Amino acid sequence: MEVHVRNLHEGATEKQTKQYFKPILARLNIHVFHCQKPRNKGFANITIPDRALAQKFLALHGQIKPGREGFMLVKQKLFQHGKPVNCTQSNNAADDFILKSLERERKDKQLAGRRGLLASSATKRQPLQRSFSGHLSAIGSLDYEGNDLVVVDYYRIRGACQMKFLRRSVLIEFTTRPSDPIRQVEISYNSIESLLVGTSAHPYVTFALAEAPRCFEKAAPVDDAVSQLFNRLALHPQKDNRNPPKRRRMTAIDATHQAIVGSCLCYSFQVEPGHIKIITSLQRLPGYPSVVPWRVGYAIKLPFTQQMTQLNTALSAERYQEFSFTVKFQLQRLAQNGYLPPYKVLQLMQAMKGTFADADQAILATALRRFSNQIPYAGPGVDASDLSPATLLVLLMGAHDHLLRENEYSVDLTRRYEHLADIHKITVTPAGVYLYGPEPEVKNRVLRQYSAFTSHFLQVTFSDEDGEPIRYDRRSSLETIYAERFKKVLSGNLSICGRPYEFLGFSHSSLRAQTCWFMAPFIWNGQLRFARAVIKDLGDFSAIRSPAKCAARIGQAFSQAFSSVNIPGECFRALPDVERLDSNGIRRVFSDGVGTCSKSILEKIWAAYAQSRAWKPTLCQIRYAGAKGMISLDSRLQGDVLCLRPSMIKFEATSTQIEICGAGFKPLPFYLNRQLIKILEDLGVPEHAFLDLQDEAVEQLRITVSNPINAGYYLQRELVGKSARIPWLIRKLFYIGMTFSEDQFLRDTHELAVLVRLRELKYRSRIYVERGITVYGIMDETEYLREGEIYCSVHDEKGGMVLTGRVIITRCPALHPGDVQYVSATDVPPDSPLRSVHNCVVFSSKGYRDLPSQLSGGDLDGDLYNIVFDDSLMPTMMSKPADYPIMPAIDIGREVTRSDMTDFFVQFMENDQLGRLSTLHQTLADQKPKGIFDPDCILLAEMCSTAVDFSKTGIPVDLKKMPKSSNVRPDFQAPGPRVLIENAIKIEDIDAEDDDEDEEDPEETAPATRYYESPKVLGKLYRAIDEQDFFTAIQRQSQASRSYQQSSLAIRLWEYVKHKTALIQYQHYLNFARDVKDATMREYSLHPVHFASEVEVFAGALIGKNGAQSKRQREISTSMKEKHDREVAYTVQCILQGEEQDSSKQEALARSLACLDVAVHERRTFKRFGKLVSFTWVAAAVCLKEIEKLPGS
């Protein structure tokens, strides 16, 4: 039942209103309810799921008759701030989805009660104070005066501040004069490196951070009585019904703070003496940072900006010209990223001048990078001497000496792989500019052309302080960040070690990742080369009048290409596009983005493309001069022939290098996702089809822990530890009587691999379909296929087959009901040229409309298509495909300038709403009776299409058309519990208790999101997996399989190996082993100061914080895994081959024995990421494999 409440205080927020009614309803045993109160209105609606209890509430507090007389008849009158509160039964029925969400909340509380997560009423503590008044003492950095830990005061602000400990962050509000805006600093708990608390005699609270805080500005409060009067007189009419943001995101508190906010990460406050004990007690609450009792002093040094100026002057001075750019980059990184204060970096630099005068600059730069991860954080437990100039120099010399010894065995990926280049990287956030890298990146056309000047190119990413993209926030305006902060960086120069880097361009994929390229001038053929000259040499873009389109065309040169082959211009032939008018007179291009080539051209590509040594693809995704798209083998062409069509050629260029961006080596697996499952459900596929597929996938995960053999084969399928032979090692340990689960690292690696897949099932519904494939699309050049027919020949390690019969075809993203279509898969005659192409789908060139355009607006320039031939997933109905009007790109009527393109880059970052629209589509498709056929969902599908094309047209989606929605969502969209990887992998319990409303900012007006149990198949799939129970069960099963020996698994394996190789001498390889081991110690991170755990690196998966991995985490996981696999493969090669003259099998065994001995008995601990143990199992696998080769083994 819905209860309507009137005569409330207009300024009261929804949360405050809920807190007011909470104890009143609790007295009637109503613990689950929903409160809705519009901003600046004097009424609210309360939904109570139990009708009988709602009537009981109205019997006590309800008003039957209107007016003062009616209120006098109320049995138990309610007052808020002295005003009578009127409660009546609402004329509207309670919202069905709100009722469902309340029922889910009730069930969650029952489940939490069974798990023992809810405290009994007898043991519940009184709410703790979370808001404290005080003053800002200093913003600066932790350092030492003598032996005393101090905060170096680089900035302070006059006036009082209010410190509020919220659920996930600390919010500090600064007030100076009443009429001034309120400045806010928000410190995430995840960013707190240490929280130091003084005593009542020294009442200071100091936050040492790993990343800069978020800063906001909020308008000064207006006298409430005056505000209400203005509202009633309509002197400030609203432009629309939407609530404008209450605050705006800022780069810093003020201009002075701006100069230090990115690098000075220590915030210290003075509070009331009696509050120290209360603040300390907050650490017992879940998610709150731990408190370290420690007295911190204060010190004044040379202003930070002057220190940075001195350092930057030195970095560009001739006095230090013997240091290369790569070395100087690492030195600037030390100061700018907050590892060391600038004055200490300058001291170190001065000491290095004599110590490393003749050092190899590449080794010295790597040593500095490794040294940065060994620098301890100033704080409790660290002595002042640990950060003295002398100690730092010794630490650097140690890192350098290690590198000199291991250099022979250290893998330089860019030397081993021609398609890679070491690229320095910059991250620009609202607060700072951070340096990291260099990292190996796949080359593009520009990097390939200027391969001797790669240090003059920077990859620049724009993100929030935590490294994630800045997200839409309905509470805050982000205009200052985009229009001022980011635009200023893009329009100006980034000064790195004295080099001025300016904007160069971006690729289509990097645009969505909010990443672009900057470039510093360099001498090329005797002339200084600037960015505009580099762009001019790429091609002629002068005729393009759209900033978005011009940027996309230039971006073709920034597409990553794994190899390139010179194809002389005389090999080129022009093919006409296959075009036809449809029934509406619209021109349809059936050959959009696809051409052909002869076999001899493909053979040249195979010879250059490393992956083609095992597989010979018959189609490739290419860039050639100003053309882009797919080329496929046409066996009828003789000699060296490359055929391109007008739809492929985007601009005029003279390059004769054909660049390979991808190829159809073998069919990719097909996975269902939530968008596609919803479409198939509404097209008539029964829900049991999806549930059966998910049950099968979950069971496959479950049996991986039943025995080591299954675990090994699972890791092998998931390609976890492949280069280190871990799947084989796990099975081998079992055969010699040992269990991998007795070692925590191996156990965690397996559990993490299982958990990542489980979370993909639960939070993304990413379900593998065996009878489905994902392939590139091309056109039938023979005109054999009829309309509605496809040809698909599949070749992989299992053999080959040609699909026949009725199948469904789609592509991602699919949102419209017509994005899934039936087609007839057919074979072709034995002598057909199509017989020579495989691992692709060939579309017909006949009919009125090409099929690719009917599938989410696809084309043939490199799009991937999903073909499903599983009978259980066949729909019972089909829908007409969408046919959205083609949006012409914005035309500015003149030649596009650099400023136009940077404006577009900022506009795209600010207006890219594809994720938000897709989520709303998913929500409404679940709530609307017609599902995806509802007009709102059809509209959202079209808006998503516009959002996808935004990067090409420059036309953002019109959010005013977006359908209205409530804050109630289906349960499968709820965030999951956090996963902690510390001493072991642990899934945090979700506390269903709702008593922590006061933790939130009391001025927060955005309504909390509620979740209901979805009755549709996505809800059933979601609830079918209880990750907490599943993971607990596999950990128990793993625990039960352990034998609990007194010695560790590594020690017992060493004893086994020593017994098997008693006559093998290996001691002369111990130094070799130490050098190889040290060469494997590398860092991987999502963020310049947040490192991935060793388990995450080894398993190749960064765990999602709240559910499945984010898109960015998946992309980083993939690149991280590729890099780590290459490095481990090289390490294995070093152990097997050693020095060139040392290649006997017996010596390989001796080297592996030495490596295993060092790995087991000489484990080092690194200050930033602890003990690294994976080398033990890399060496063990090599060693056991070599022992197998011994006679009689």
GROMACS .gro file of C-alpha atoms in nm, residues 430-783:
model
  354
  430PRO     CA    1   4.130   1.625  -1.302
  431ALA     CA    2   4.403   1.668  -1.041
  432GLY     CA    3   4.730   1.578  -1.206
  433VAL     CA    4   4.948   1.455  -1.489
  434TYR     CA    5   5.113   1.118  -1.419
  435LEU     CA    6   5.394   0.942  -1.600
  436TYR     CA    7   5.439   0.571  -1.645
  437GLY     CA    8   5.589   0.321  -1.882
  438PRO     CA    9   5.744   0.272  -2.123
  439GLU     CA   10   5.531  -0.027  -2.219
  440PRO     CA   11   5.546  -0.239  -2.536
  441GLU     CA   12   5.266  -0.139  -2.774
  442VAL     CA   13   5.173  -0.279  -3.112
  443LYS     CA   14   5.303  -0.041  -3.375
  444ASN     CA   15   5.083   0.168  -3.602
  445ARG     CA   16   5.171   0.336  -3.932
  446VAL     CA   17   5.320   0.643  -3.764
  447LEU     CA   18   5.535   0.447  -3.518
  448ARG     CA   19   5.651   0.218  -3.798
  449GLN     CA   20   5.754   0.511  -4.016
  450TYR     CA   21   5.936   0.691  -3.735
  451SER     CA   22   6.065   0.385  -3.551
  452ALA     CA   23   6.389   0.562  -3.454
  453PHE     CA   24   6.195   0.835  -3.273
  454THR     CA   25   5.940   0.642  -3.066
  455SER     CA   26   6.036   0.834  -2.749
  456HIS     CA   27   5.898   1.146  -2.919
  457PHE     CA   28   5.549   0.994  -2.914
  458LEU     CA   29   5.333   0.974  -2.602
  459GLN     CA   30   5.014   0.781  -2.542
  460VAL     CA   31   4.794   1.010  -2.332
  461THR     CA   32   4.489   0.882  -2.145
  462PHE     CA   33   4.226   1.099  -1.976
  463SER     CA   34   4.071   0.939  -1.670
  464ASP     CA   35   3.955   0.987  -1.313
  465GLU     CA   36   4.195   0.965  -1.021
  466ASP     CA   37   4.144   0.588  -0.985
  467GLY     CA   38   4.236   0.527  -1.349
  468GLU     CA   39   3.878   0.458  -1.459
  469PRO     CA   40   3.696   0.684  -1.709
  470ILE     CA   41   3.509   0.973  -1.553
  471ARG     CA   42   3.151   0.857  -1.519
  472TYR     CA   43   2.827   1.044  -1.548
  473ASP     CA   44   2.725   1.175  -1.206
  474ARG     CA   45   2.375   1.316  -1.170
  475ARG     CA   46   2.479   1.499  -0.852
  476SER     CA   47   2.775   1.684  -1.005
  477SER     CA   48   2.845   1.896  -1.310
  478LEU     CA   49   3.160   1.787  -1.494
  479GLU     CA   50   3.177   2.086  -1.727
  480THR     CA   51   3.486   2.234  -1.559
  481ILE     CA   52   3.679   1.909  -1.601
  482TYR     CA   53   3.599   1.858  -1.967
  483ALA     CA   54   3.572   2.212  -2.104
  484GLU     CA   55   3.856   2.361  -1.903
  485ARG     CA   56   4.094   2.102  -1.760
  486PHE     CA   57   4.102   1.841  -2.039
  487LYS     CA   58   4.057   2.089  -2.323
  488LYS     CA   59   4.349   2.297  -2.194
  489VAL     CA   60   4.577   1.993  -2.199
  490LEU     CA   61   4.467   1.893  -2.549
  491SER     CA   62   4.506   2.246  -2.685
  492GLY     CA   63   4.845   2.318  -2.531
  493ASN     CA   64   5.171   2.134  -2.475
  494LEU     CA   65   5.269   1.870  -2.223
  495SER     CA   66   5.620   1.948  -2.106
  496ILE     CA   67   5.806   1.627  -2.027
  497CYS     CA   68   6.177   1.659  -1.944
  498GLY     CA   69   6.192   1.983  -2.142
  499ARG     CA   70   6.024   1.838  -2.451
  500PRO     CA   71   5.698   2.006  -2.560
  501TYR     CA   72   5.449   1.737  -2.666
  502GLU     CA   73   5.141   1.843  -2.863
  503PHE     CA   74   4.825   1.664  -2.975
  504LEU     CA   75   4.871   1.439  -3.280
  505GLY     CA   76   4.561   1.218  -3.324
  506PHE     CA   77   4.371   0.909  -3.214
  507SER     CA   78   4.227   0.587  -3.354
  508HIS     CA   79   3.863   0.486  -3.336
  509SER     CA   80   3.926   0.236  -3.057
  510SER     CA   81   4.148   0.474  -2.859
  511LEU     CA   82   3.877   0.742  -2.878
  512ARG     CA   83   3.640   0.514  -2.687
  513ALA     CA   84   3.922   0.442  -2.440
  514GLN     CA   85   3.971   0.822  -2.402
  515THR     CA   86   4.329   0.787  -2.522
  516CYS     CA   87   4.515   0.984  -2.789
  517TRP     CA   88   4.866   1.041  -2.919
  518PHE     CA   89   5.090   1.340  -2.850
  519MET     CA   90   5.417   1.414  -3.025
  520ALA     CA   91   5.731   1.621  -2.966
  521PRO     CA   92   5.922   1.765  -3.263
  522PHE     CA   93   6.236   1.588  -3.386
  523ILE     CA   94   6.492   1.622  -3.665
  524TRP     CA   95   6.387   1.424  -3.972
  525ASN     CA   96   6.590   1.439  -4.295
  526GLY     CA   97   6.763   1.750  -4.169
  527GLN     CA   98   6.445   1.938  -4.079
  528LEU     CA   99   6.252   1.985  -3.756
  529ARG     CA  100   5.938   1.776  -3.786
  530PHE     CA  101   5.618   1.887  -3.612
  531ALA     CA  102   5.284   1.712  -3.568
  532ARG     CA  103   5.119   1.893  -3.860
  533ALA     CA  104   5.390   1.765  -4.098
  534VAL     CA  105   5.343   1.408  -3.975
  535ILE     CA  106   4.968   1.436  -4.042
  536LYS     CA  107   5.026   1.593  -4.383
  537ASP     CA  108   5.246   1.300  -4.488
  538LEU     CA  109   4.972   1.051  -4.400
  539GLY     CA  110   4.743   1.173  -4.678
  540ASP     CA  111   4.522   1.449  -4.807
  541PHE     CA  112   4.245   1.533  -4.559
  542SER     CA  113   4.174   1.883  -4.684
  543ALA     CA  114   3.844   1.792  -4.850
  544ILE     CA  115   3.693   1.653  -4.527
  545ARG     CA  116   3.471   1.910  -4.358
  546SER     CA  117   3.362   1.711  -4.051
  547PRO     CA  118   3.590   1.709  -3.741
  548ALA     CA  119   3.466   1.364  -3.636
  549LYS     CA  120   3.514   1.216  -3.984
  550CYS     CA  121   3.851   1.385  -4.034
  551ALA     CA  122   3.974   1.255  -3.698
  552ALA     CA  123   3.849   0.906  -3.790
  553ARG     CA  124   4.032   0.915  -4.124
  554ILE     CA  125   4.357   1.034  -3.967
  555GLY     CA  126   4.295   0.771  -3.699
  556GLN     CA  127   4.335   0.494  -3.958
  557ALA     CA  128   4.709   0.558  -3.935
  558PHE     CA  129   4.694   0.498  -3.558
  559SER     CA  130   4.528   0.157  -3.585
  560GLN     CA  131   4.751  -0.112  -3.438
  561ALA     CA  132   4.898  -0.338  -3.707
  562PHE     CA  133   5.084  -0.661  -3.630
  563SER     CA  134   5.283  -0.655  -3.953
  564SER     CA  135   5.315  -0.472  -4.282
  565VAL     CA  136   5.405  -0.580  -4.634
  566ASN     CA  137   5.511  -0.363  -4.924
  567ILE     CA  138   5.263  -0.395  -5.211
  568PRO     CA  139   5.367  -0.182  -5.509
  569GLY     CA  140   5.107   0.047  -5.655
  570GLU     CA  141   5.096  -0.147  -5.984
  571CYS     CA  142   4.940  -0.442  -5.796
  572PHE     CA  143   4.635  -0.232  -5.712
  573ARG     CA  144   4.312  -0.273  -5.908
  574ALA     CA  145   3.987  -0.086  -5.857
  575LEU     CA  146   3.668  -0.288  -5.817
  576PRO     CA  147   3.324  -0.125  -5.836
  577ASP     CA  148   3.099  -0.147  -5.535
  578VAL     CA  149   2.795  -0.372  -5.559
  579GLU     CA  150   2.504  -0.133  -5.509
  580ARG     CA  151   2.130  -0.162  -5.540
  581LEU     CA  152   1.826   0.052  -5.460
  582ASP     CA  153   1.586  -0.099  -5.209
  583SER     CA  154   1.205  -0.076  -5.222
  584ASN     CA  155   1.222   0.272  -5.067
  585GLY     CA  156   1.474   0.400  -5.316
  586ILE     CA  157   1.761   0.396  -5.067
  587ARG     CA  158   2.102   0.301  -5.205
  588ARG     CA  159   2.234  -0.017  -5.043
  589VAL     CA  160   2.601  -0.110  -5.068
  590PHE     CA  161   2.644  -0.488  -5.050
  591SER     CA  162   3.025  -0.469  -5.073
  592ASP     CA  163   3.073  -0.200  -4.808
  593GLY     CA  164   3.431  -0.230  -4.686
  594VAL     CA  165   3.545  -0.553  -4.856
  595GLY     CA  166   3.785  -0.627  -5.141
  596THR     CA  167   3.983  -0.925  -5.273
  597CYS     CA  168   4.338  -1.034  -5.337
  598SER     CA  169   4.531  -1.306  -5.516
  599LYS     CA  170   4.698  -1.598  -5.340
  600SER     CA  171   5.046  -1.457  -5.400
  601ILE     CA  172   4.951  -1.142  -5.207
  602LEU     CA  173   4.830  -1.360  -4.920
  603GLU     CA  174   5.153  -1.559  -4.930
  604LYS     CA  175   5.349  -1.236  -4.880
  605ILE     CA  176   5.125  -1.159  -4.579
  606TRP     CA  177   5.171  -1.510  -4.440
  607ALA     CA  178   5.549  -1.472  -4.463
  608ALA     CA  179   5.540  -1.144  -4.266
  609TYR     CA  180   5.266  -1.231  -4.018
  610ALA     CA  181   5.415  -1.439  -3.734
  611GLN     CA  182   5.083  -1.601  -3.642
  612SER     CA  183   5.046  -1.729  -3.999
  613ARG     CA  184   5.319  -1.986  -3.941
  614ALA     CA  185   5.062  -2.218  -3.783
  615TRP     CA  186   4.745  -2.099  -3.956
  616LYS     CA  187   4.705  -1.963  -4.308
  617PRO     CA  188   4.415  -1.714  -4.302
  618THR     CA  189   4.230  -1.652  -4.627
  619LEU     CA  190   4.103  -1.310  -4.526
  620CYS     CA  191   4.265  -1.018  -4.347
  621GLN     CA  192   4.164  -0.685  -4.198
  622ILE     CA  193   4.391  -0.424  -4.351
  623ARG     CA  194   4.496  -0.062  -4.381
  624TYR     CA  195   4.649   0.035  -4.717
  625ALA     CA  196   4.726   0.395  -4.808
  626GLY     CA  197   4.388   0.566  -4.746
  627ALA     CA  198   4.188   0.244  -4.756
  628LYS     CA  199   4.056   0.024  -4.476
  629GLY     CA  200   3.850  -0.292  -4.460
  630MET     CA  201   3.872  -0.665  -4.535
  631ILE     CA  202   4.039  -0.846  -4.823
  632SER     CA  203   3.965  -1.211  -4.901
  633LEU     CA  204   4.125  -1.464  -5.129
  634ASP     CA  205   3.989  -1.484  -5.484
  635SER     CA  206   4.148  -1.792  -5.639
  636ARG     CA  207   4.065  -1.664  -5.987
  637LEU     CA  208   4.318  -1.380  -5.962
  638GLN     CA  209   4.666  -1.451  -6.101
  639GLY     CA  210   4.991  -1.282  -6.000
  640ASP     CA  211   5.017  -1.005  -5.741
  641VAL     CA  212   4.672  -0.846  -5.739
  642LEU     CA  213   4.505  -0.637  -5.470
  643CYS     CA  214   4.148  -0.529  -5.547
  644LEU     CA  215   3.993  -0.244  -5.349
  645ARG     CA  216   3.652  -0.078  -5.378
  646PRO     CA  217   3.547   0.288  -5.344
  647SER     CA  218   3.370   0.210  -5.014
  648MET     CA  219   3.711   0.110  -4.873
  649ILE     CA  220   3.906   0.418  -4.983
  650LYS     CA  221   3.852   0.697  -4.729
  651PHE     CA  222   4.120   0.947  -4.838
  652GLU     CA  223   4.406   0.985  -5.084
  653ALA     CA  224   4.748   0.861  -4.970
  654THR     CA  225   5.068   0.734  -5.127
  655SER     CA  226   5.180   0.465  -4.881
  656THR     CA  227   5.236   0.123  -5.040
  657GLN     CA  228   5.254  -0.072  -4.715
  658ILE     CA  229   4.961  -0.304  -4.651
  659GLU     CA  230   4.914  -0.321  -4.273
  660ILE     CA  231   4.755  -0.624  -4.112
  661CYS     CA  232   4.523  -0.543  -3.820
  662GLY     CA  233   4.362  -0.886  -3.790
  663ALA     CA  234   4.291  -1.208  -3.977
  664GLY     CA  235   4.053  -1.503  -3.982
  665PHE     CA  236   4.291  -1.763  -3.842
  666LYS     CA  237   4.018  -1.978  -3.692
  667PRO     CA  238   3.661  -1.930  -3.574
  668LEU     CA  239   3.626  -1.754  -3.242
  669PRO     CA  240   3.400  -1.904  -2.975
  670PHE     CA  241   3.048  -1.772  -2.934
  671TYR     CA  242   2.914  -1.651  -2.600
  672LEU     CA  243   2.565  -1.537  -2.516
  673ASN     CA  244   2.528  -1.204  -2.338
  674ARG     CA  245   2.242  -1.029  -2.163
  675GLN     CA  246   2.136  -0.822  -2.463
  676LEU     CA  247   2.114  -1.125  -2.689
  677ILE     CA  248   1.949  -1.347  -2.428
  678LYS     CA  249   1.674  -1.087  -2.382
  679ILE     CA  250   1.613  -1.065  -2.758
  680LEU     CA  251   1.600  -1.444  -2.796
  681GLU     CA  252   1.368  -1.478  -2.496
  682ASP     CA  253   1.124  -1.227  -2.644
  683LEU     CA  254   1.151  -1.402  -2.982
  684GLY     CA  255   1.021  -1.723  -2.826
  685VAL     CA  256   1.327  -1.919  -2.710
  686PRO     CA  257   1.222  -2.107  -2.393
  687GLU     CA  258   1.396  -2.009  -2.072
  688HIS     CA  259   1.515  -2.363  -1.999
  689ALA     CA  260   1.747  -2.338  -2.301
  690PHE     CA  261   1.948  -2.066  -2.130
  691LEU     CA  262   1.925  -2.219  -1.783
  692ASP     CA  263   2.048  -2.556  -1.915
  693LEU     CA  264   2.346  -2.394  -2.087
  694GLN     CA  265   2.436  -2.201  -1.772
  695ASP     CA  266   2.394  -2.509  -1.550
  696GLU     CA  267   2.631  -2.694  -1.778
  697ALA     CA  268   2.885  -2.411  -1.759
  698VAL     CA  269   2.862  -2.395  -1.378
  699GLU     CA  270   2.900  -2.772  -1.353
  700GLN     CA  271   3.213  -2.751  -1.569
  701LEU     CA  272   3.355  -2.505  -1.319
  702ARG     CA  273   3.253  -2.721  -1.025
  703ILE     CA  274   3.425  -3.036  -1.152
  704THR     CA  275   3.754  -2.850  -1.200
  705VAL     CA  276   3.812  -2.878  -0.825
  706SER     CA  277   3.710  -3.242  -0.802
  707ASN     CA  278   4.064  -3.354  -0.879
  708PRO     CA  279   4.395  -3.209  -1.004
  709ILE     CA  280   4.354  -3.367  -1.348
  710ASN     CA  281   4.035  -3.169  -1.411
  711ALA     CA  282   4.194  -2.855  -1.267
  712GLY     CA  283   4.489  -2.887  -1.502
  713TYR     CA  284   4.271  -2.934  -1.808
  714TYR     CA  285   4.053  -2.640  -1.706
  715LEU     CA  286   4.354  -2.407  -1.679
  716GLN     CA  287   4.471  -2.540  -2.014
  717ARG     CA  288   4.136  -2.453  -2.177
  718GLU     CA  289   4.143  -2.107  -2.020
  719LEU     CA  290   4.507  -2.058  -2.131
  720VAL     CA  291   4.609  -1.982  -1.772
  721GLY     CA  292   4.981  -2.035  -1.711
  722LYS     CA  293   5.025  -2.186  -2.057
  723SER     CA  294   5.371  -2.042  -2.122
  724ALA     CA  295   5.482  -2.157  -1.775
  725ARG     CA  296   5.332  -2.508  -1.834
  726ILE     CA  297   5.126  -2.479  -1.517
  727PRO     CA  298   4.838  -2.700  -1.642
  728TRP     CA  299   5.090  -2.975  -1.715
  729LEU     CA  300   5.267  -2.912  -1.383
  730ILE     CA  301   4.944  -2.958  -1.183
  731ARG     CA  302   4.881  -3.296  -1.348
  732LYS     CA  303   5.245  -3.398  -1.305
  733LEU     CA  304   5.239  -3.317  -0.933
  734PHE     CA  305   4.937  -3.545  -0.898
  735TYR     CA  306   5.118  -3.830  -1.075
  736ILE     CA  307   5.413  -3.807  -0.833
  737GLY     CA  308   5.187  -3.804  -0.528
  738MET     CA  309   5.154  -3.433  -0.459
  739THR     CA  310   4.853  -3.202  -0.471
  740PHE     CA  311   4.880  -2.852  -0.613
  741SER     CA  312   4.616  -2.720  -0.370
  742GLU     CA  313   4.868  -2.758  -0.085
  743ASP     CA  314   5.044  -2.450  -0.222
  744GLN     CA  315   4.856  -2.126  -0.170
  745PHE     CA  316   4.984  -1.957  -0.486
  746LEU     CA  317   4.883  -2.243  -0.716
  747ARG     CA  318   4.555  -2.280  -0.529
  748ASP     CA  319   4.480  -1.908  -0.558
  749THR     CA  320   4.566  -1.910  -0.929
  750HIS     CA  321   4.316  -2.187  -0.993
  751GLU     CA  322   4.048  -2.038  -0.769
  752LEU     CA  323   4.085  -1.695  -0.930
  753ALA     CA  324   4.052  -1.843  -1.279
  754VAL     CA  325   3.732  -2.020  -1.168
  755LEU     CA  326   3.595  -1.713  -0.990
  756VAL     CA  327   3.646  -1.484  -1.290
  757ARG     CA  328   3.446  -1.722  -1.511
  758LEU     CA  329   3.177  -1.763  -1.247
  759ARG     CA  330   3.137  -1.387  -1.217
  760GLU     CA  331   3.114  -1.354  -1.594
  761LEU     CA  332   2.827  -1.601  -1.584
  762LYS     CA  333   2.645  -1.433  -1.297
  763TYR     CA  334   2.702  -1.065  -1.374
  764ARG     CA  335   2.726  -1.068  -1.755
  765SER     CA  336   2.539  -1.390  -1.847
  766ARG     CA  337   2.838  -1.469  -2.067
  767ILE     CA  338   2.746  -1.828  -2.149
  768TYR     CA  339   2.948  -2.040  -2.391
  769VAL     CA  340   2.751  -2.200  -2.673
  770GLU     CA  341   2.933  -2.495  -2.828
  771ARG     CA  342   2.719  -2.490  -3.142
  772GLY     CA  343   2.797  -2.132  -3.230
  773ILE     CA  344   3.089  -1.940  -3.382
  774THR     CA  345   3.212  -1.582  -3.427
  775VAL     CA  346   3.372  -1.489  -3.761
  776TYR     CA  347   3.448  -1.199  -3.995
  777GLY     CA  348   3.205  -1.126  -4.278
  778ILE     CA  349   3.278  -1.090  -4.653
  779MET     CA  350   3.068  -1.076  -4.972
  780ASP     CA  351   3.003  -1.347  -5.229
  781GLU     CA  352   3.213  -1.237  -5.527
  782THR     CA  353   3.075  -1.523  -5.741
  783GLU     CA  354   2.706  -1.421  -5.720
   0.00000   0.00000   0.00000
